[in-house]
PDB file of C-alpha atoms in Angstrom:
ATOM      1  CA  UNK A  28      61.174 104.427 123.614  1.00 44.00           C
ATOM      2  CA  UNK A  29      64.964 104.162 123.366  1.00 43.00           C
ATOM      3  CA  UNK A  30      66.704 107.019 121.619  1.00 54.00           C
ATOM      4  CA  UNK A  31      69.026 106.097 118.740  1.00 51.00           C
ATOM      5  CA  UNK A  32      72.741 106.210 119.491  1.00 58.00           C
ATOM      6  CA  UNK A  33      73.800 108.948 117.090  1.00 57.00           C
ATOM      7  CA  UNK A  34      77.449 108.736 118.138  1.00 63.00           C
ATOM      8  CA  UNK A  35      77.431 105.066 117.245  1.00 69.00           C
ATOM      9  CA  UNK A  36      75.617 105.559 113.935  1.00 82.00           C
ATOM     10  CA  UNK A  37      77.605 108.552 112.685  1.00 86.00           C
ATOM     11  CA  UNK A  38      80.913 106.725 112.022  1.00 87.00           C
ATOM     12  CA  UNK A  39      79.304 104.002 109.920  1.00 88.00           C
ATOM     13  CA  UNK A  40      77.176 106.547 108.029  1.00 91.00           C
ATOM     14  CA  UNK A  41      80.242 108.707 107.368  1.00 92.00           C
ATOM     15  CA  UNK A  42      82.240 105.667 106.251  1.00 92.00           C
ATOM     16  CA  UNK A  43      79.492 104.520 103.885  1.00 94.00           C
ATOM     17  CA  UNK A  44      79.122 107.929 102.217  1.00 95.00           C
ATOM     18  CA  UNK A  45      82.911 108.348 102.002  1.00 95.00           C
ATOM     19  CA  UNK A  46      83.180 104.871 100.469  1.00 95.00           C
ATOM     20  CA  UNK A  47      80.718 105.808  97.711  1.00 95.00           C
ATOM     21  CA  UNK A  48      82.427 109.156  97.059  1.00 95.00           C
ATOM     22  CA  UNK A  49      85.868 107.542  96.863  1.00 94.00           C
ATOM     23  CA  UNK A  50      84.618 104.927  94.405  1.00 94.00           C
ATOM     24  CA  UNK A  51      83.162 107.715  92.274  1.00 93.00           C
ATOM     25  CA  UNK A  52      86.509 109.521  92.336  1.00 92.00           C
ATOM     26  CA  UNK A  53      88.306 106.352  91.258  1.00 91.00           C
ATOM     27  CA  UNK A  54      85.969 105.206  88.494  1.00 91.00           C
ATOM     28  CA  UNK A  55      84.872 108.577  87.116  1.00 90.00           C
ATOM     29  CA  UNK A  56      85.647 108.747  83.422  1.00 85.00           C
ATOM     30  CA  UNK A  57      86.478 105.057  83.025  1.00 85.00           C
ATOM     31  CA  UNK A  58      83.466 104.741  80.711  1.00 82.00           C
ATOM     32  CA  UNK A  59      81.450 107.132  78.625  1.00 78.00           C
ATOM     33  CA  UNK A  60      78.703 108.890  80.594  1.00 78.00           C
ATOM     34  CA  UNK A  61      80.191 107.641  83.878  1.00 78.00           C
ATOM     35  CA  UNK A  62      80.830 110.965  85.605  1.00 81.00           C
ATOM     36  CA  UNK A  63      82.983 112.072  82.685  1.00 76.00           C
ATOM     37  CA  UNK A  64      82.471 115.649  83.894  1.00 79.00           C
ATOM     38  CA  UNK A  65      84.100 114.878  87.267  1.00 87.00           C
ATOM     39  CA  UNK A  66      87.678 115.198  86.049  1.00 89.00           C
ATOM     40  CA  UNK A  67      90.835 116.414  87.737  1.00 92.00           C
ATOM     41  CA  UNK A  68      91.596 118.729  84.846  1.00 90.00           C
ATOM     42  CA  UNK A  69      90.620 119.211  81.215  1.00 89.00           C
ATOM     43  CA  UNK A  70      93.057 119.935  78.413  1.00 86.00           C
ATOM     44  CA  UNK A  71      91.568 122.021  75.603  1.00 85.00           C
ATOM     45  CA  UNK A  72      92.923 121.997  72.052  1.00 78.00           C
ATOM     46  CA  UNK A  73      90.445 124.250  70.195  1.00 60.00           C
ATOM     47  CA  UNK A  74      92.141 123.770  66.845  1.00 61.00           C
ATOM     48  CA  UNK A  75      91.629 120.024  67.065  1.00 56.00           C
ATOM     49  CA  UNK A  76      89.081 118.279  64.940  1.00 54.00           C
ATOM     50  CA  UNK A  77      88.413 115.371  62.644  1.00 51.00           C
ATOM     51  CA  UNK A  78      90.837 116.681  60.030  1.00 56.00           C
ATOM     52  CA  UNK A  79      93.767 117.139  62.401  1.00 56.00           C
ATOM     53  CA  UNK A  80      93.356 113.867  64.290  1.00 58.00           C
ATOM     54  CA  UNK A  81      93.186 115.687  67.614  1.00 66.00           C
ATOM     55  CA  UNK A  82      90.053 116.043  69.700  1.00 77.00           C
ATOM     56  CA  UNK A  83      88.989 119.387  71.085  1.00 81.00           C
ATOM     57  CA  UNK A  84      89.275 118.415  74.739  1.00 83.00           C
ATOM     58  CA  UNK A  85      90.807 115.714  76.924  1.00 86.00           C
ATOM     59  CA  UNK A  86      89.397 115.252  80.427  1.00 89.00           C
ATOM     60  CA  UNK A  87      91.941 113.606  82.716  1.00 90.00           C
ATOM     61  CA  UNK A  88      90.761 111.374  85.562  1.00 91.00           C
ATOM     62  CA  UNK A  89      92.428 109.188  88.184  1.00 92.00           C
ATOM     63  CA  UNK A  90      92.560 105.967  86.142  1.00 91.00           C
ATOM     64  CA  UNK A  91      91.772 107.093  82.589  1.00 89.00           C
ATOM     65  CA  UNK A  92      91.116 109.987  80.261  1.00 89.00           C
ATOM     66  CA  UNK A  93      88.209 110.847  77.991  1.00 87.00           C
ATOM     67  CA  UNK A  94      88.260 112.767  74.738  1.00 85.00           C
ATOM     68  CA  UNK A  95      85.662 114.459  72.616  1.00 84.00           C
ATOM     69  CA  UNK A  96      84.474 117.564  70.843  1.00 82.00           C
ATOM     70  CA  UNK A  97      82.892 120.800  71.991  1.00 78.00           C
ATOM     71  CA  UNK A  98      79.330 121.276  70.790  1.00 70.00           C
ATOM     72  CA  UNK A  99      77.892 124.736  70.375  1.00 62.00           C
ATOM     73  CA  UNK A 100      74.964 125.518  72.627  1.00 53.00           C
ATOM     74  CA  UNK A 101      71.878 127.536  71.846  1.00 53.00           C
ATOM     75  CA  UNK A 102      72.456 131.007  70.409  1.00 47.00           C
ATOM     76  CA  UNK A 103      73.006 133.547  73.147  1.00 46.00           C
ATOM     77  CA  UNK A 104      73.946 130.927  75.758  1.00 46.00           C
ATOM     78  CA  UNK A 105      77.469 131.188  77.216  1.00 51.00           C
ATOM     79  CA  UNK A 106      80.085 128.456  76.859  1.00 54.00           C
ATOM     80  CA  UNK A 107      79.888 125.160  75.014  1.00 65.00           C
ATOM     81  CA  UNK A 108      78.780 121.610  75.799  1.00 75.00           C
ATOM     82  CA  UNK A 109      81.241 118.733  75.944  1.00 76.00           C
ATOM     83  CA  UNK A 110      80.487 115.665  73.855  1.00 79.00           C
ATOM     84  CA  UNK A 111      82.584 112.700  75.005  1.00 83.00           C
ATOM     85  CA  UNK A 112      83.342 110.343  72.143  1.00 82.00           C
ATOM     86  CA  UNK A 113      85.751 107.875  73.761  1.00 84.00           C
ATOM     87  CA  UNK A 114      87.437 106.985  77.058  1.00 84.00           C
ATOM     88  CA  UNK A 115      90.677 105.099  77.517  1.00 85.00           C
ATOM     89  CA  UNK A 116      91.022 101.792  79.341  1.00 86.00           C
ATOM     90  CA  UNK A 117      91.347 102.201  83.088  1.00 86.00           C
ATOM     91  CA  UNK A 118      94.712 101.649  84.740  1.00 88.00           C
ATOM     92  CA  UNK A 119      95.547 101.919  88.422  1.00 87.00           C
ATOM     93  CA  UNK A 120      98.919 103.556  87.740  1.00 88.00           C
ATOM     94  CA  UNK A 121      97.565 105.860  85.049  1.00 87.00           C
ATOM     95  CA  UNK A 122      99.265 109.019  83.849  1.00 85.00           C
ATOM     96  CA  UNK A 123      98.242 111.051  80.813  1.00 83.00           C
ATOM     97  CA  UNK A 124     100.918 111.549  78.177  1.00 77.00           C
ATOM     98  CA  UNK A 125      99.955 113.668  75.151  1.00 74.00           C
ATOM     99  CA  UNK A 126     102.827 112.316  73.073  1.00 69.00           C
ATOM    100  CA  UNK A 127     101.359 108.825  73.436  1.00 70.00           C
ATOM    101  CA  UNK A 128      97.798 109.974  72.787  1.00 65.00           C
ATOM    102  CA  UNK A 129      98.770 111.773  69.576  1.00 64.00           C
ATOM    103  CA  UNK A 130     101.292 111.084  66.882  1.00 53.00           C
ATOM    104  CA  UNK A 131     104.510 113.089  66.636  1.00 54.00           C
ATOM    105  CA  UNK A 132     103.308 114.624  63.387  1.00 48.00           C
ATOM    106  CA  UNK A 133     100.374 116.151  65.249  1.00 53.00           C
ATOM    107  CA  UNK A 134     102.233 117.376  68.338  1.00 54.00           C
ATOM    108  CA  UNK A 135     104.913 118.972  66.177  1.00 55.00           C
ATOM    109  CA  UNK A 136     102.652 120.054  63.336  1.00 55.00           C
ATOM    110  CA  UNK A 137     101.543 123.586  62.490  1.00 53.00           C
ATOM    111  CA  UNK A 138      97.842 122.917  63.105  1.00 52.00           C
ATOM    112  CA  UNK A 139      97.946 122.396  66.850  1.00 54.00           C
ATOM    113  CA  UNK A 140     100.974 124.559  67.617  1.00 57.00           C
ATOM    114  CA  UNK A 141     101.787 122.162  70.455  1.00 62.00           C
ATOM    115  CA  UNK A 142     104.308 123.506  72.993  1.00 65.00           C
ATOM    116  CA  UNK A 143     106.772 120.719  73.699  1.00 69.00           C
ATOM    117  CA  UNK A 144     107.262 122.007  77.242  1.00 74.00           C
ATOM    118  CA  UNK A 145     103.695 120.944  78.126  1.00 74.00           C
ATOM    119  CA  UNK A 146     104.613 117.339  77.349  1.00 74.00           C
ATOM    120  CA  UNK A 147     107.524 117.770  79.744  1.00 76.00           C
ATOM    121  CA  UNK A 148     105.089 119.082  82.371  1.00 76.00           C
ATOM    122  CA  UNK A 149     102.944 115.955  82.096  1.00 79.00           C
ATOM    123  CA  UNK A 150     106.031 113.768  82.297  1.00 80.00           C
ATOM    124  CA  UNK A 151     107.237 115.607  85.413  1.00 78.00           C
ATOM    125  CA  UNK A 152     103.903 115.033  87.159  1.00 80.00           C
ATOM    126  CA  UNK A 153     103.731 111.366  86.158  1.00 84.00           C
ATOM    127  CA  UNK A 154     104.871 109.875  89.470  1.00 87.00           C
ATOM    128  CA  UNK A 155     102.753 112.388  91.375  1.00 87.00           C
ATOM    129  CA  UNK A 156      99.528 111.374  89.648  1.00 89.00           C
ATOM    130  CA  UNK A 157     100.362 107.687  90.044  1.00 90.00           C
ATOM    131  CA  UNK A 158     100.979 108.176  93.770  1.00 92.00           C
ATOM    132  CA  UNK A 159      97.622 109.940  93.971  1.00 92.00           C
ATOM    133  CA  UNK A 160      95.886 106.921  92.426  1.00 92.00           C
ATOM    134  CA  UNK A 161      97.573 104.612  94.941  1.00 94.00           C
ATOM    135  CA  UNK A 162      96.374 106.803  97.816  1.00 95.00           C
ATOM    136  CA  UNK A 163      92.803 106.648  96.534  1.00 95.00           C
ATOM    137  CA  UNK A 164      93.039 102.848  96.334  1.00 94.00           C
ATOM    138  CA  UNK A 165      94.408 102.645  99.883  1.00 95.00           C
ATOM    139  CA  UNK A 166      91.673 104.998 101.062  1.00 94.00           C
ATOM    140  CA  UNK A 167      88.797 103.047  99.549  1.00 95.00           C
ATOM    141  CA  UNK A 168      90.263  99.793 100.913  1.00 94.00           C
ATOM    142  CA  UNK A 169      90.536 101.250 104.418  1.00 94.00           C
ATOM    143  CA  UNK A 170      86.976 102.577 104.332  1.00 93.00           C
ATOM    144  CA  UNK A 171      85.745  99.217 103.098  1.00 93.00           C
ATOM    145  CA  UNK A 172      87.552  97.606 106.030  1.00 92.00           C
ATOM    146  CA  UNK A 173      85.741  99.983 108.413  1.00 89.00           C
ATOM    147  CA  UNK A 174      82.405  98.801 107.061  1.00 90.00           C
ATOM    148  CA  UNK A 175      83.455  95.152 107.338  1.00 90.00           C
ATOM    149  CA  UNK A 176      84.567  95.680 110.931  1.00 85.00           C
ATOM    150  CA  UNK A 177      81.227  97.242 111.788  1.00 82.00           C
ATOM    151  CA  UNK A 178      79.347  94.336 110.170  1.00 83.00           C
ATOM    152  CA  UNK A 179      81.450  91.811 112.083  1.00 81.00           C
ATOM    153  CA  UNK A 180      80.774  93.676 115.331  1.00 75.00           C
ATOM    154  CA  UNK A 181      77.038  93.236 114.766  1.00 73.00           C
ATOM    155  CA  UNK A 182      77.472  89.531 114.063  1.00 75.00           C
ATOM    156  CA  UNK A 183      79.683  88.820 117.095  1.00 71.00           C
ATOM    157  CA  UNK A 184      78.664  91.384 119.692  1.00 63.00           C
ATOM    158  CA  UNK A 185      81.113  90.161 122.329  1.00 53.00           C
ATOM    159  CA  UNK A 186      84.128  91.081 120.213  1.00 51.00           C
ATOM    160  CA  UNK A 187      85.525  94.550 120.818  1.00 58.00           C
ATOM    161  CA  UNK A 188      86.102  95.974 117.322  1.00 66.00           C
ATOM    162  CA  UNK A 189      86.531  99.614 118.357  1.00 75.00           C
ATOM    163  CA  UNK A 190      90.350  99.767 118.029  1.00 82.00           C
ATOM    164  CA  UNK A 191      90.265  98.141 114.587  1.00 83.00           C
ATOM    165  CA  UNK A 192      87.536 100.504 113.407  1.00 85.00           C
ATOM    166  CA  UNK A 193      89.455 103.536 114.640  1.00 88.00           C
ATOM    167  CA  UNK A 194      92.688 102.311 113.046  1.00 90.00           C
ATOM    168  CA  UNK A 195      91.097 101.855 109.630  1.00 91.00           C
ATOM    169  CA  UNK A 196      89.381 105.227 109.988  1.00 91.00           C
ATOM    170  CA  UNK A 197      92.746 106.895 110.586  1.00 93.00           C
ATOM    171  CA  UNK A 198      94.326 105.071 107.643  1.00 94.00           C
ATOM    172  CA  UNK A 199      91.462 106.026 105.352  1.00 93.00           C
ATOM    173  CA  UNK A 200      91.463 109.628 106.540  1.00 94.00           C
ATOM    174  CA  UNK A 201      95.213 110.021 106.003  1.00 95.00           C
ATOM    175  CA  UNK A 202      95.114 108.354 102.580  1.00 95.00           C
ATOM    176  CA  UNK A 203      92.189 110.419 101.333  1.00 95.00           C
ATOM    177  CA  UNK A 204      93.671 113.629 102.722  1.00 95.00           C
ATOM    178  CA  UNK A 205      96.989 112.985 100.965  1.00 96.00           C
ATOM    179  CA  UNK A 206      95.195 112.051  97.734  1.00 94.00           C
ATOM    180  CA  UNK A 207      93.030 115.181  97.931  1.00 95.00           C
ATOM    181  CA  UNK A 208      96.058 117.390  98.557  1.00 95.00           C
ATOM    182  CA  UNK A 209      97.848 115.913  95.540  1.00 93.00           C
ATOM    183  CA  UNK A 210      94.723 116.307  93.396  1.00 93.00           C
ATOM    184  CA  UNK A 211      94.384 119.935  94.487  1.00 94.00           C
ATOM    185  CA  UNK A 212      98.024 120.690  93.697  1.00 91.00           C
ATOM    186  CA  UNK A 213      97.688 119.051  90.287  1.00 87.00           C
ATOM    187  CA  UNK A 214      94.409 120.841  89.617  1.00 88.00           C
ATOM    188  CA  UNK A 215      95.610 124.328  90.515  1.00 90.00           C
ATOM    189  CA  UNK A 216      99.365 124.387  90.007  1.00 86.00           C
ATOM    190  CA  UNK A 217      99.509 122.099  86.994  1.00 85.00           C
ATOM    191  CA  UNK A 218      96.649 123.890  85.239  1.00 87.00           C
ATOM    192  CA  UNK A 219      98.365 127.234  85.845  1.00 88.00           C
ATOM    193  CA  UNK A 220     101.588 125.754  84.465  1.00 85.00           C
ATOM    194  CA  UNK A 221      99.871 124.493  81.310  1.00 84.00           C
ATOM    195  CA  UNK A 222      98.138 127.814  80.721  1.00 86.00           C
ATOM    196  CA  UNK A 223     101.408 129.685  81.206  1.00 85.00           C
ATOM    197  CA  UNK A 224     103.343 127.447  78.830  1.00 79.00           C
ATOM    198  CA  UNK A 225     100.449 127.323  76.382  1.00 75.00           C
ATOM    199  CA  UNK A 226     100.042 131.085  76.285  1.00 74.00           C
ATOM    200  CA  UNK A 227      99.993 132.166  72.667  1.00 70.00           C
ATOM    201  CA  UNK A 228      99.277 128.652  71.402  1.00 71.00           C
ATOM    202  CA  UNK A 229      96.036 126.752  70.956  1.00 73.00           C
ATOM    203  CA  UNK A 230      96.332 124.848  74.240  1.00 79.00           C
ATOM    204  CA  UNK A 231      94.699 125.648  77.591  1.00 83.00           C
ATOM    205  CA  UNK A 232      93.479 123.795  80.675  1.00 87.00           C
ATOM    206  CA  UNK A 233      90.954 124.083  83.499  1.00 89.00           C
ATOM    207  CA  UNK A 234      90.517 122.162  86.741  1.00 89.00           C
ATOM    208  CA  UNK A 235      87.433 120.177  87.735  1.00 88.00           C
ATOM    209  CA  UNK A 236      85.484 121.408  90.746  1.00 91.00           C
ATOM    210  CA  UNK A 237      83.203 118.345  90.956  1.00 92.00           C
ATOM    211  CA  UNK A 238      86.080 115.938  91.468  1.00 93.00           C
ATOM    212  CA  UNK A 239      87.770 118.079  94.100  1.00 94.00           C
ATOM    213  CA  UNK A 240      84.452 118.510  95.897  1.00 94.00           C
ATOM    214  CA  UNK A 241      83.857 114.756  96.081  1.00 94.00           C
ATOM    215  CA  UNK A 242      87.428 114.048  97.145  1.00 95.00           C
ATOM    216  CA  UNK A 243      87.525 116.608  99.954  1.00 95.00           C
ATOM    217  CA  UNK A 244      84.025 115.655 101.097  1.00 96.00           C
ATOM    218  CA  UNK A 245      85.175 112.049 101.509  1.00 95.00           C
ATOM    219  CA  UNK A 246      88.309 113.166 103.359  1.00 95.00           C
ATOM    220  CA  UNK A 247      86.267 115.405 105.664  1.00 95.00           C
ATOM    221  CA  UNK A 248      83.772 112.656 106.455  1.00 94.00           C
ATOM    222  CA  UNK A 249      86.565 110.237 107.304  1.00 94.00           C
ATOM    223  CA  UNK A 250      88.240 112.796 109.549  1.00 94.00           C
ATOM    224  CA  UNK A 251      84.973 113.424 111.386  1.00 93.00           C
ATOM    225  CA  UNK A 252      84.348 109.688 111.597  1.00 90.00           C
ATOM    226  CA  UNK A 253      87.824 109.165 113.055  1.00 91.00           C
ATOM    227  CA  UNK A 254      87.186 111.739 115.780  1.00 91.00           C
ATOM    228  CA  UNK A 255      83.794 110.293 116.720  1.00 88.00           C
ATOM    229  CA  UNK A 256      85.201 106.755 116.620  1.00 86.00           C
ATOM    230  CA  UNK A 257      87.990 107.792 119.000  1.00 88.00           C
ATOM    231  CA  UNK A 258      85.486 109.418 121.363  1.00 86.00           C
ATOM    232  CA  UNK A 259      83.344 106.278 121.336  1.00 82.00           C
ATOM    233  CA  UNK A 260      86.420 104.150 121.979  1.00 82.00           C
ATOM    234  CA  UNK A 261      87.475 106.240 124.981  1.00 84.00           C
ATOM    235  CA  UNK A 262      84.002 106.469 126.501  1.00 77.00           C
ATOM    236  CA  UNK A 263      83.082 102.849 125.854  1.00 66.00           C
ATOM    237  CA  UNK A 264      82.577 101.081 129.198  1.00 55.00           C
ATOM    238  CA  UNK A 265      84.773  98.107 129.947  1.00 49.00           C
ATOM    239  CA  UNK A 266      82.751  94.950 129.382  1.00 44.00           C
ATOM    240  CA  UNK A 267      83.780  92.151 131.670  1.00 41.00           C
ATOM    241  CA  UNK A 268      83.144  88.555 130.722  1.00 44.00           C
ATOM    242  CA  UNK A 269      80.598  86.838 132.984  1.00 47.00           C
ATOM    243  CA  UNK A 270      82.124  84.517 135.634  1.00 46.00           C
ATOM    244  CA  UNK A 271      81.850  80.804 135.034  1.00 49.00           C
ATOM    245  CA  UNK A 272      79.754  78.469 137.179  1.00 48.00           C
ATOM    246  CA  UNK A 273      82.742  77.315 139.256  1.00 51.00           C
ATOM    247  CA  UNK A 274      83.562  80.887 140.128  1.00 47.00           C
ATOM    248  CA  UNK A 275      79.971  81.523 141.189  1.00 44.00           C
ATOM    249  CA  UNK A 276      80.016  78.484 143.487  1.00 50.00           C
ATOM    250  CA  UNK A 277      83.200  79.715 145.162  1.00 50.00           C
ATOM    251  CA  UNK A 278      81.679  83.138 145.687  1.00 44.00           C
ATOM    252  CA  UNK A 279      78.509  81.648 147.170  1.00 51.00           C
ATOM    253  CA  UNK A 280      80.528  79.328 149.429  1.00 46.00           C
TER     254      UNK A 280
END
C-alpha cells in the first residue's frame, strides 16, 4: 500500500487552514454574533449608557466596529459579559474615529470626560490600520491563488505549477506577517497609549488575544507552507516530455 506524500499534502493543508483563518480575521465583527469577540482592541467607556448616547464598549475590527453594553454576570463571578447591540457596515479601508461615532456634545461633555488627545491617537493610526486591512486582503488573495494553483495542477498533471505555488505562498506569507506585525503594534502600543492618555478619565482599552492568535497562526502556517513548498520544488525530479513517434523511429533506425 502506497504511503501518502505528507510533504505534498502539507502545503495545501496549511494554505486551506490559513485561508479560513484570514477570512475570519477579515470578516470578524462585520455582523452581530460573527466573531464579535475577536477584535483588535476594545475601547471601554464605562460612563456610557442609554442616557448619554454612548455605549459602554466599542470593539474595533479590521473592516468594522461593534458597540454594546456590559452586562453583569452572576454574583461572585469576576468581570462582565459583553452584549453587542450593533455593528457598523464593513469597509475595506476602515478606520475607527470616535468623533464620527459620537456627536461633539458627547465627546466634549462632562458625562464621558473624553480626552481629546485620544481622538488624535486614532487619527494618527488611521493610515496604519488601513494599510493593515490591505495586507490582509492581499494575503487572503494570495492564499486563494495557492489553492487554485493546486486544483489546476490536479486537473492538468503535466503542467509544472510548483514555482507559481511557491510564489503565491511567499506573497501570502509576507502579507500576513506584515499585517500581523501591524495588528500587534496597534494592539499593544495603541492600547497602552489610550490607557495612558485616558488615565483619570472614564476611558480605557484592551487588546484582543483571539484576533492576534488567528492572525499569527495564519502567518505561521503560510511560512511553514512556503518552506515545504520550496523543498518540494527543489527536490522535484525533472519530468521530460515523452519523445514523439518520429523520434522513436530515428532511434530505432
